[in-house]
């Protein structure tokens, strides 16, 4: 079946450095992608989204890059802070049946002080 | 948590007992979702609702039923709880339509002994 997954389950980054979290998707019909952050004991929190007609979108300290050719999505976090430590999920949806998202298993990001 | 509450937040029950989890929203969003989250898995959709009394199954719906009698409330029922239903359950809401993110509640940790 179609799936969204992550290359690495864990990532450790020095505080102040930039981090990159990757995600691969397999559904060629996917045209909407979201990154979520989940802190321990809490629900997933929306970070940023991107539509398939875009290659890049920037938010506050975060950038999402989309490469439709290789079905790859990445989340870049600039100048990481201790509060960035969390599990990060990507999710995708297709315009047909867009009301449902498919989630990856997540990458745990640890910021080293 | 985008105006979403879940109750109870924690519950311990015994195998074979019925359990009902409640999700309440104050956003008047059309779509509501129930997910479960287990180690090694991404968020998996149990059931969702696209309006009052309108519901549909997700990928892991066996053993679960839902009801939505009001826009703001979405109930998840385990008719006869089993140990395999021990999990963290998240409710989410969405306006629906194209390119609409889902917002998550704080979660309910359910343990079935």
mmCIF file of C-alpha atoms in Angstrom, chain A residues 49-105:
data_model
loop_
_atom_site.group_PDB
_atom_site.id
_atom_site.type_symbol
_atom_site.label_atom_id
_atom_site.label_comp_id
_atom_site.label_asym_id
_atom_site.label_seq_id
_atom_site.Cartn_x
_atom_site.Cartn_y
_atom_site.Cartn_z
ATOM 1 C CA UNK A 49 2.495 22.679 5.414
ATOM 2 C CA UNK A 50 3.230 22.778 1.697
ATOM 3 C CA UNK A 51 1.237 22.139 -1.432
ATOM 4 C CA UNK A 52 2.614 20.225 -4.381
ATOM 5 C CA UNK A 53 2.723 23.329 -6.567
ATOM 6 C CA UNK A 54 5.510 24.655 -4.342
ATOM 7 C CA UNK A 55 9.112 23.498 -3.826
ATOM 8 C CA UNK A 56 9.833 25.437 -0.672
ATOM 9 C CA UNK A 57 7.991 27.174 2.094
ATOM 10 C CA UNK A 58 9.384 29.049 5.050
ATOM 11 C CA UNK A 59 8.043 29.700 8.479
ATOM 12 C CA UNK A 60 9.576 30.968 11.661
ATOM 13 C CA UNK A 61 12.934 29.122 11.897
ATOM 14 C CA UNK A 62 11.533 26.286 9.798
ATOM 15 C CA UNK A 63 11.676 25.539 6.107
ATOM 16 C CA UNK A 64 10.004 22.708 4.276
ATOM 17 C CA UNK A 65 11.415 21.501 0.969
ATOM 18 C CA UNK A 66 9.503 19.316 -1.433
ATOM 19 C CA UNK A 67 11.089 17.305 -4.231
ATOM 20 C CA UNK A 68 8.280 15.739 -6.208
ATOM 21 C CA UNK A 69 10.649 14.040 -8.636
ATOM 22 C CA UNK A 70 12.009 11.729 -5.957
ATOM 23 C CA UNK A 71 9.002 11.979 -3.648
ATOM 24 C CA UNK A 72 10.988 13.479 -0.816
ATOM 25 C CA UNK A 73 10.122 16.010 1.840
ATOM 26 C CA UNK A 74 12.394 17.625 4.387
ATOM 27 C CA UNK A 75 12.014 19.893 7.392
ATOM 28 C CA UNK A 76 14.845 22.226 8.228
ATOM 29 C CA UNK A 77 14.996 23.823 11.646
ATOM 30 C CA UNK A 78 17.417 26.708 11.981
ATOM 31 C CA UNK A 79 19.390 27.517 15.129
ATOM 32 C CA UNK A 80 17.921 24.688 17.144
ATOM 33 C CA UNK A 81 16.884 25.273 20.724
ATOM 34 C CA UNK A 82 16.243 22.839 23.590
ATOM 35 C CA UNK A 83 12.513 23.297 23.057
ATOM 36 C CA UNK A 84 12.869 21.776 19.606
ATOM 37 C CA UNK A 85 13.475 18.376 21.145
ATOM 38 C CA UNK A 86 10.465 16.309 20.118
ATOM 39 C CA UNK A 87 9.229 13.736 17.646
ATOM 40 C CA UNK A 88 8.544 15.113 14.196
ATOM 41 C CA UNK A 89 6.026 13.536 11.817
ATOM 42 C CA UNK A 90 5.325 14.147 8.192
ATOM 43 C CA UNK A 91 1.894 13.483 6.767
ATOM 44 C CA UNK A 92 0.477 13.562 3.280
ATOM 45 C CA UNK A 93 -2.870 13.741 1.561
ATOM 46 C CA UNK A 94 -4.114 13.637 -1.965
ATOM 47 C CA UNK A 95 -6.570 16.140 -3.305
ATOM 48 C CA UNK A 96 -8.942 13.253 -3.884
ATOM 49 C CA UNK A 97 -9.978 12.220 -0.401
ATOM 50 C CA UNK A 98 -8.030 15.101 0.998
ATOM 51 C CA UNK A 99 -9.796 14.901 4.311
ATOM 52 C CA UNK A 100 -7.577 11.999 5.393
ATOM 53 C CA UNK A 101 -3.886 12.170 6.187
ATOM 54 C CA UNK A 102 -1.325 9.374 6.137
ATOM 55 C CA UNK A 103 1.361 9.689 8.799
ATOM 56 C CA UNK A 104 4.930 8.520 9.009
ATOM 57 C CA UNK A 105 6.278 6.879 12.147
#
